[in-house]
Coordinates of C-alpha atoms and ligand atoms in Angstrom, one line a residue:
M410 CA -227.0 64.4 116.8
R411 CA -230.3 63.4 115.3
K412 CA -232.4 60.8 116.9
P413 CA -235.0 58.7 115.2
T414 CA -238.5 59.8 116.0
F415 CA -240.1 56.4 115.7
D416 CA -240.2 53.6 118.3
M417 CA -237.9 51.0 116.8
S418 CA -239.8 48.1 118.3
I419 CA -242.5 48.7 115.7
F420 CA -240.1 47.9 112.9
A421 CA -238.5 44.9 114.6
E422 CA -241.9 43.4 115.1
R423 CA -242.7 43.8 111.4
R424 CA -239.4 42.2 110.4
K425 CA -240.2 39.3 112.7
K426 CA -243.6 38.9 111.2
V427 CA -242.4 38.9 107.6
G428 CA -239.5 36.7 108.6
Q429 CA -241.9 34.0 109.6
E430 CA -243.3 33.9 106.0
I431 CA -239.9 33.4 104.3
T432 CA -237.9 31.0 106.5
G433 CA -234.9 29.9 104.6
G434 CA -235.0 32.8 102.2
A435 CA -233.8 36.4 102.3
L436 CA -235.6 39.6 101.6
V437 CA -233.8 42.5 99.8
V438 CA -235.5 45.9 99.9
S439 CA -233.9 49.1 98.6
A440 CA -234.5 52.8 99.3
H441 CA -236.5 54.9 96.9
P442 CA -234.2 56.3 94.3
E443 CA -233.2 59.9 95.1
H444 CA -235.0 62.5 93.1
I445 CA -233.2 64.1 90.2
R446 CA -231.8 67.4 91.2
N447 CA -232.9 70.2 89.1
H448 CA -230.2 73.0 88.9
D449 CA -229.0 71.9 92.3
V450 CA -232.4 72.5 93.8
H451 CA -233.5 69.7 96.1
H452 CA -236.9 68.1 96.1
P453 CA -238.3 66.5 99.2
Y454 CA -237.3 62.9 99.6
R455 CA -239.6 60.3 100.8
Q456 CA -238.4 56.8 101.7
D457 CA -239.8 53.7 99.8
S458 CA -242.8 52.6 101.8
N459 CA -241.5 49.0 102.1
L460 CA -238.1 50.0 103.4
F461 CA -239.6 52.4 105.8
Y462 CA -242.2 49.8 106.9
L463 CA -239.4 47.4 107.9
T464 CA -236.8 49.8 109.3
G465 CA -238.0 53.3 110.0
W466 CA -235.0 54.4 107.9
E467 CA -235.4 57.6 105.9
E468 CA -232.1 58.1 104.0
P469 CA -231.7 57.4 100.3
E470 CA -229.1 55.0 98.8
S471 CA -229.8 52.3 101.3
I472 CA -230.6 48.6 101.1
L473 CA -232.0 46.1 103.7
I474 CA -231.2 42.4 103.6
L475 CA -233.3 40.4 106.0
R476 CA -232.3 36.8 106.6
P477 CA -234.8 35.3 109.1
G478 CA -233.2 32.9 111.6
M479 CA -229.6 33.6 110.5
N480 CA -226.9 35.7 112.1
P481 CA -226.8 38.6 111.4
E482 CA -230.5 38.6 110.7
S483 CA -231.0 42.2 109.7
V484 CA -228.3 43.8 107.6
M485 CA -228.3 47.3 106.1
F486 CA -226.1 49.1 103.5
V487 CA -226.2 52.8 104.0
R488 CA -224.3 56.0 103.1
R489 CA -221.0 56.5 104.8
R490 CA -220.8 59.6 107.1
D491 CA -219.3 62.5 105.1
P492 CA -218.8 65.8 107.0
E493 CA -218.5 67.8 103.8
R494 CA -221.6 66.3 102.1
E495 CA -223.5 66.6 105.4
T496 CA -222.9 70.3 105.6
W497 CA -224.7 70.6 102.3
D498 CA -227.3 67.8 102.5
G499 CA -227.8 67.2 106.2
F500 CA -227.1 64.6 108.7
R501 CA -226.3 61.0 107.9
Y502 CA -226.4 58.2 110.5
G503 CA -223.8 56.1 108.7
P504 CA -223.4 52.4 109.4
E505 CA -222.7 52.8 113.1
G506 CA -225.7 55.1 113.7
C507 CA -227.8 52.6 111.7
E508 CA -226.9 49.8 114.0
R509 CA -227.1 51.8 117.2
E510 CA -230.2 53.9 116.7
F511 CA -232.2 51.6 114.3
K512 CA -231.4 48.3 116.1
I513 CA -230.1 46.7 112.9
D514 CA -227.8 43.7 113.5
K515 CA -225.1 44.7 111.1
A516 CA -224.7 47.7 108.8
Y517 CA -222.1 48.3 106.0
P518 CA -221.3 51.3 103.8
I519 CA -223.5 51.1 100.6
D520 CA -220.4 51.0 98.4
E521 CA -219.6 47.5 99.9
F522 CA -223.0 46.1 98.8
T523 CA -221.8 44.0 95.8
K524 CA -218.9 42.7 97.8
V525 CA -220.8 41.7 101.0
A526 CA -224.2 40.7 99.6
P527 CA -223.0 37.4 98.0
Q528 CA -221.7 36.3 101.5
L529 CA -225.1 37.0 103.0
L530 CA -227.1 35.3 100.2
K531 CA -225.0 32.2 99.8
E532 CA -226.8 30.6 102.8
V533 CA -230.3 31.2 101.6
D534 CA -232.5 29.1 99.2
R535 CA -234.4 32.0 97.5
V536 CA -234.5 35.7 97.4
Y537 CA -237.5 38.1 97.7
Y538 CA -236.8 41.2 95.6
R539 CA -238.8 43.6 93.5
L540 CA -237.4 43.9 90.0
Y541 CA -237.7 47.0 87.8
K542 CA -237.9 49.5 90.6
N543 CA -234.2 50.4 90.3
K544 CA -232.4 49.4 87.2
E545 CA -228.9 49.9 88.6
L546 CA -229.7 47.7 91.5
D547 CA -231.3 45.1 89.3
E548 CA -228.0 44.7 87.5
Q549 CA -226.1 44.5 90.7
M550 CA -228.5 41.8 92.0
A551 CA -228.0 39.8 88.8
G552 CA -224.2 40.0 89.3
I553 CA -224.6 39.0 93.0
L554 CA -226.7 36.0 92.2
Q555 CA -224.1 34.9 89.6
T556 CA -221.4 35.3 92.2
V557 CA -223.4 33.2 94.7
K558 CA -223.8 30.5 92.0
Q559 CA -220.0 30.5 91.4
M560 CA -219.3 30.3 95.1
S561 CA -221.3 27.0 95.3
G562 CA -218.9 25.5 92.8
R563 CA -219.9 22.6 90.6
T564 CA -223.0 21.6 92.5
G565 CA -225.1 22.1 89.4
Y566 CA -227.4 24.6 91.0
G567 CA -228.5 27.5 88.9
L568 CA -229.2 31.0 90.2
L569 CA -231.2 31.5 93.3
S570 CA -234.9 32.0 92.4
I571 CA -236.4 35.5 92.8
H572 CA -239.8 35.9 94.3
D573 CA -241.6 39.2 94.3
A574 CA -241.0 41.2 97.5
D575 CA -243.8 43.7 96.9
T576 CA -246.4 40.9 96.8
L577 CA -245.0 39.5 100.0
L578 CA -244.9 42.8 101.8
G579 CA -248.2 44.0 100.3
E580 CA -250.1 41.1 102.0
Q581 CA -248.7 42.1 105.3
R582 CA -249.3 45.8 104.8
L583 CA -252.9 45.3 103.7
I584 CA -254.1 44.3 107.2
K585 CA -253.4 47.2 109.5
S586 CA -252.2 46.7 113.1
E587 CA -253.5 48.8 116.0
Y588 CA -250.5 51.0 115.7
E589 CA -251.1 51.6 112.0
L590 CA -254.7 52.3 112.6
T591 CA -253.8 55.0 115.1
Q592 CA -251.6 56.6 112.4
M593 CA -254.3 56.1 109.7
R594 CA -257.0 57.7 111.8
E595 CA -254.8 60.7 112.5
A596 CA -253.9 61.1 108.8
C597 CA -257.6 60.9 108.0
E598 CA -258.6 63.4 110.7
I599 CA -255.9 65.9 109.7
S600 CA -257.1 65.5 106.1
A601 CA -260.8 65.9 107.1
Q602 CA -260.0 69.1 109.1
G603 CA -258.1 70.4 106.1
H604 CA -261.1 69.9 103.9
L605 CA -263.3 71.7 106.5
A606 CA -260.9 74.6 106.5
A607 CA -260.9 74.7 102.7
M608 CA -264.7 74.7 102.7
R609 CA -264.9 77.5 105.1
F610 CA -262.5 79.5 103.1
T611 CA -264.2 79.0 99.7
R612 CA -266.3 81.8 98.2
P613 CA -266.7 83.3 94.7
G614 CA -263.4 85.0 93.7
V615 CA -260.9 82.8 95.6
T616 CA -258.5 80.9 93.4
E617 CA -258.0 77.1 93.3
R618 CA -254.4 77.7 94.3
Q619 CA -255.5 79.6 97.4
V620 CA -257.7 76.7 98.4
Q621 CA -254.8 74.4 97.8
G622 CA -252.7 76.6 100.1
V623 CA -255.4 76.5 102.9
L624 CA -255.3 72.7 102.7
A625 CA -251.5 72.5 102.9
H626 CA -251.3 75.1 105.6
H627 CA -253.8 73.1 107.7
F628 CA -252.0 69.8 107.1
Y629 CA -248.6 71.1 108.1
M630 CA -250.0 73.0 111.1
K631 CA -251.4 69.7 112.4
G632 CA -248.2 67.7 112.1
S633 CA -248.3 66.3 108.6
A634 CA -244.9 65.7 107.1
R635 CA -246.2 66.2 103.5
E636 CA -249.2 66.0 101.4
G637 CA -250.2 62.4 100.5
Y638 CA -250.3 63.3 96.8
H639 CA -250.7 66.3 94.6
P640 CA -254.1 67.7 95.4
I641 CA -256.9 68.2 92.9
V642 CA -258.7 71.5 93.4
A643 CA -261.1 71.7 90.4
S644 CA -263.8 74.2 90.0
G645 CA -266.6 74.1 87.4
N646 CA -266.0 72.0 84.3
A647 CA -262.5 71.1 85.4
A648 CA -264.0 68.7 87.9
T649 CA -265.0 66.5 85.0
T650 CA -261.3 66.0 84.1
L651 CA -260.3 63.2 86.5
H652 CA -256.7 64.1 87.0
Y653 CA -257.0 67.9 86.7
N654 CA -254.2 69.4 88.8
F655 CA -253.5 72.8 87.2
N656 CA -255.3 74.3 90.1
D657 CA -255.0 77.7 88.4
Q658 CA -258.5 79.0 88.0
V659 CA -260.7 81.5 89.9
C660 CA -263.6 79.8 91.6
K661 CA -266.8 81.3 90.2
D662 CA -270.3 81.8 91.7
G663 CA -272.5 79.0 90.4
D664 CA -269.7 76.5 90.0
L665 CA -269.0 73.4 92.1
L666 CA -265.6 72.9 93.6
L667 CA -264.2 69.4 93.7
I668 CA -261.3 68.8 96.1
D669 CA -259.3 65.6 96.2
A670 CA -256.6 65.9 98.9
G671 CA -255.1 64.0 101.7
A672 CA -252.5 64.6 104.4
E673 CA -249.7 62.2 105.2
Y674 CA -249.0 61.5 108.8
N675 CA -246.2 59.3 110.0
Y676 CA -246.0 57.7 106.5
Y677 CA -249.8 57.0 106.4
T678 CA -252.1 59.0 104.2
G679 CA -255.7 60.1 104.0
D680 CA -257.4 60.4 100.6
I681 CA -260.6 62.5 100.8
T682 CA -262.8 64.0 98.0
R683 CA -265.6 66.4 98.6
T684 CA -267.6 68.5 96.1
F685 CA -269.5 71.6 97.1
P686 CA -270.8 74.8 95.6
V687 CA -268.4 77.8 95.5
S688 CA -271.3 80.0 96.5
G689 CA -272.4 77.8 99.4
K690 CA -275.7 77.0 97.8
F691 CA -276.4 74.1 95.4
T692 CA -278.5 74.7 92.3
D693 CA -281.4 72.2 91.8
E694 CA -279.5 70.5 89.0
Q695 CA -276.2 70.2 91.1
A696 CA -278.2 68.9 94.0
R697 CA -279.9 66.2 91.9
V698 CA -276.6 64.9 90.6
Y699 CA -274.9 65.2 94.0
E700 CA -277.7 63.4 95.9
A701 CA -277.5 60.6 93.3
V702 CA -273.8 60.1 93.9
L703 CA -274.2 60.4 97.7
K704 CA -276.9 57.8 97.7
V705 CA -274.6 55.3 95.9
Q706 CA -271.7 56.1 98.3
K707 CA -273.9 55.5 101.4
A708 CA -275.3 52.2 99.9
I709 CA -271.8 50.9 99.4
L710 CA -270.6 51.9 102.9
D711 CA -273.6 50.1 104.3
Y712 CA -272.7 47.0 102.4
V713 CA -269.1 46.7 103.5
K714 CA -268.4 43.9 106.0
P715 CA -265.9 41.1 106.3
G716 CA -266.4 38.2 103.9
I717 CA -267.8 40.2 100.9
V718 CA -265.4 40.6 98.0
F719 CA -263.9 43.9 96.9
K720 CA -265.0 43.2 93.4
D721 CA -268.7 43.3 94.6
L722 CA -268.2 46.9 95.6
H723 CA -266.9 47.7 92.1
D724 CA -269.9 46.0 90.6
M725 CA -272.3 47.6 93.0
G726 CA -270.9 51.1 92.2
T727 CA -271.3 50.4 88.5
S728 CA -274.8 49.1 88.8
L729 CA -276.1 51.9 91.1
L730 CA -274.4 54.7 89.2
T731 CA -275.8 53.3 86.0
D732 CA -279.3 53.5 87.6
A733 CA -278.5 57.1 88.5
M734 CA -277.4 57.9 84.9
L735 CA -280.7 56.4 83.6
D736 CA -282.6 58.4 86.1
L737 CA -280.9 61.7 85.2
G738 CA -281.4 61.0 81.5
L739 CA -277.7 60.7 80.8
L740 CA -278.1 57.3 79.3
S741 CA -281.1 55.4 77.9
G742 CA -281.7 51.8 77.3
R743 CA -281.6 48.6 79.3
K744 CA -279.2 48.7 82.2
D745 CA -277.6 45.3 81.7
D746 CA -277.0 46.1 78.0
L747 CA -275.5 49.4 78.9
I748 CA -273.1 47.9 81.4
Q749 CA -272.3 45.1 79.0
A750 CA -271.2 47.8 76.5
L751 CA -269.4 49.7 79.2
A752 CA -271.6 52.7 78.4
Q753 CA -271.5 53.9 82.0
K754 CA -267.8 54.6 81.7
K755 CA -268.6 57.7 79.8
Y756 CA -269.7 59.4 83.0
Y757 CA -268.0 57.1 85.6
P758 CA -264.7 56.0 84.1
H759 CA -262.9 54.9 87.3
G760 CA -263.2 52.2 90.0
I761 CA -265.0 52.4 93.3
G762 CA -261.9 52.6 95.4
H763 CA -258.5 51.3 96.3
W764 CA -256.5 50.1 99.3
L765 CA -255.2 52.9 101.5
G766 CA -252.2 53.0 103.8
M767 CA -248.6 54.1 103.5
D768 CA -249.3 54.7 99.8
V769 CA -252.4 56.4 98.6
H770 CA -252.9 53.4 96.3
D771 CA -251.7 51.0 98.8
A772 CA -250.1 47.6 98.5
G773 CA -252.0 44.4 98.5
L774 CA -253.7 42.0 96.1
Y775 CA -257.3 42.6 95.0
Y776 CA -257.4 39.1 93.5
K777 CA -255.8 36.0 94.8
K778 CA -255.2 33.2 92.2
N779 CA -257.7 35.0 90.0
E780 CA -260.4 34.9 92.7
P781 CA -261.7 38.3 94.0
R782 CA -260.5 38.3 97.6
P783 CA -262.9 38.6 100.6
L784 CA -262.6 41.6 102.9
E785 CA -261.1 41.1 106.3
A786 CA -261.1 43.2 109.4
N787 CA -258.6 46.0 109.5
M788 CA -258.3 46.4 105.7
C789 CA -258.5 50.1 104.8
F790 CA -259.7 51.5 101.6
T791 CA -261.5 54.4 99.8
V792 CA -265.1 54.4 98.6
E793 CA -265.3 57.1 95.9
P794 CA -268.2 57.0 93.4
G795 CA -268.5 59.9 91.0
L796 CA -270.3 61.3 88.0
Y797 CA -268.6 63.6 85.5
I798 CA -270.6 65.3 82.8
P799 CA -268.3 67.3 80.5
A800 CA -269.5 70.8 79.4
D801 CA -269.1 69.9 75.8
D802 CA -271.1 66.6 76.0
S803 CA -274.0 67.5 73.6
S804 CA -275.7 64.1 74.4
A805 CA -276.3 65.0 78.1
P806 CA -279.2 67.1 79.2
A807 CA -278.0 70.7 78.9
K808 CA -278.8 71.5 82.6
Y809 CA -276.3 68.9 83.8
R810 CA -273.4 69.7 81.5
G811 CA -270.2 70.8 83.3
I812 CA -271.1 69.1 86.6
G813 CA -268.4 66.8 88.0
I814 CA -269.0 65.2 91.4
R815 CA -267.0 62.7 93.5
I816 CA -267.5 61.8 97.2
E817 CA -264.7 59.9 98.8
D818 CA -264.3 58.6 102.3
N819 CA -261.7 56.4 103.9
I820 CA -262.9 53.3 105.7
R821 CA -261.7 50.4 107.8
V822 CA -263.4 47.1 107.8
T823 CA -264.6 46.2 111.3
S824 CA -265.7 42.8 112.6
S825 CA -269.3 43.5 111.4
G826 CA -269.2 46.5 109.0
C827 CA -267.0 49.5 108.6
E828 CA -265.6 52.5 110.4
N829 CA -265.6 55.7 108.4
M830 CA -262.3 57.4 109.4
T831 CA -263.2 60.6 107.5
S832 CA -266.7 61.2 108.8
S833 CA -265.8 64.5 110.4
V834 CA -265.9 66.3 107.0
P835 CA -269.5 67.0 106.0
K836 CA -271.1 65.5 102.9
E837 CA -274.8 66.1 103.4
I838 CA -276.1 69.0 101.3
A839 CA -277.6 70.8 104.3
D840 CA -274.3 70.4 106.3
L841 CA -272.2 71.6 103.4
E842 CA -274.3 74.6 102.9
K843 CA -273.9 75.5 106.6
V844 CA -270.1 75.4 106.3
V845 CA -269.0 76.6 102.9
G846 CA -267.8 80.2 102.9
K847 CA -268.3 80.6 106.7
A848 CA -264.7 81.6 107.5
Ligands
MN1580 MN1 -258.7 57.9 96.0

């Protein structure tokens, strides 16, 4: 018999907290759709972050209905036990196991969802649900809402209104609890140590795939359940392609290697990028571009504190990186005119960072009612400025062509500034040169 590995009080606490936000309503959250099987080969399944966040439940084909203040309050629909399927696909808790081990008030087989759900929703005044995540369920929900309307007879009421569940849960997930911060720090530390191992391993002649393997090996050895996302291991000019993930080249002497990789730990993920020379020694040109990006990253980290708005960090990144582009001779003209014309996007086409948590691009609003939102303590996000100068960019000084650099750390807003949760992986040139290739 399997046992859940998580403390169920964590999830009960979260359900209680979200319940306080939606009194009178109900929240419906479904499992992540199962991955399509390719010639009967299974791909690893990861639960939808919102469903896991509220239940700790990891099986596909499951739905939670939460009705704060009503009885039963937490209801789940899950796969029936099935000895034959279980010998192929593994253990299932079934409705009974769900109630007993996951402390859910009432659980039904998933095939009873459309029959039971109208009974549960007829007492509520609105429904929180995310449309367009699962088309089949959207159709079932439409039918359920219609049934609920019919059950109320000729009262004249229309369908229950639907509010967006992801916005609701995103706001709660954005501010991390102490428990979550413990998981985040561990995910960040495993990620950092993996990057260190990859740095030590790198030397001319290793392949990007081997470096990817070193990262993954380290993540799994340290208790990571999976990689947070497909890693980017990009040497030379490939680093100027933002989402390069072929990872199939040989790392050459004289090239830089950009690694963007993070480990997932207990459903929380790190997201670190480092760039360093394959040979262990920066050329003067590489060092100049690198120092420019590093200076920007540090300035932004220094600026972070509660009360400033996330958009300011974006604007600051744009402004400082445009200064760097002017300095390096990548652009010429007046800074304000260049930014007005978005000229800086040629070498810095992305934003300064994103919320980080259970998802690498985590839930939560960046703007509230069209106003950029102020930072609060225990928000976590990435700070990741970069400069990317393609090899075939004939307008850039020749000496900088083919250089792509990004430096990304994971931070938490504290009461007066920020905590860098990924500081154990070096980023100073002198420190990198001491580590790279020193297996
Ligand atoms: Mn990132």
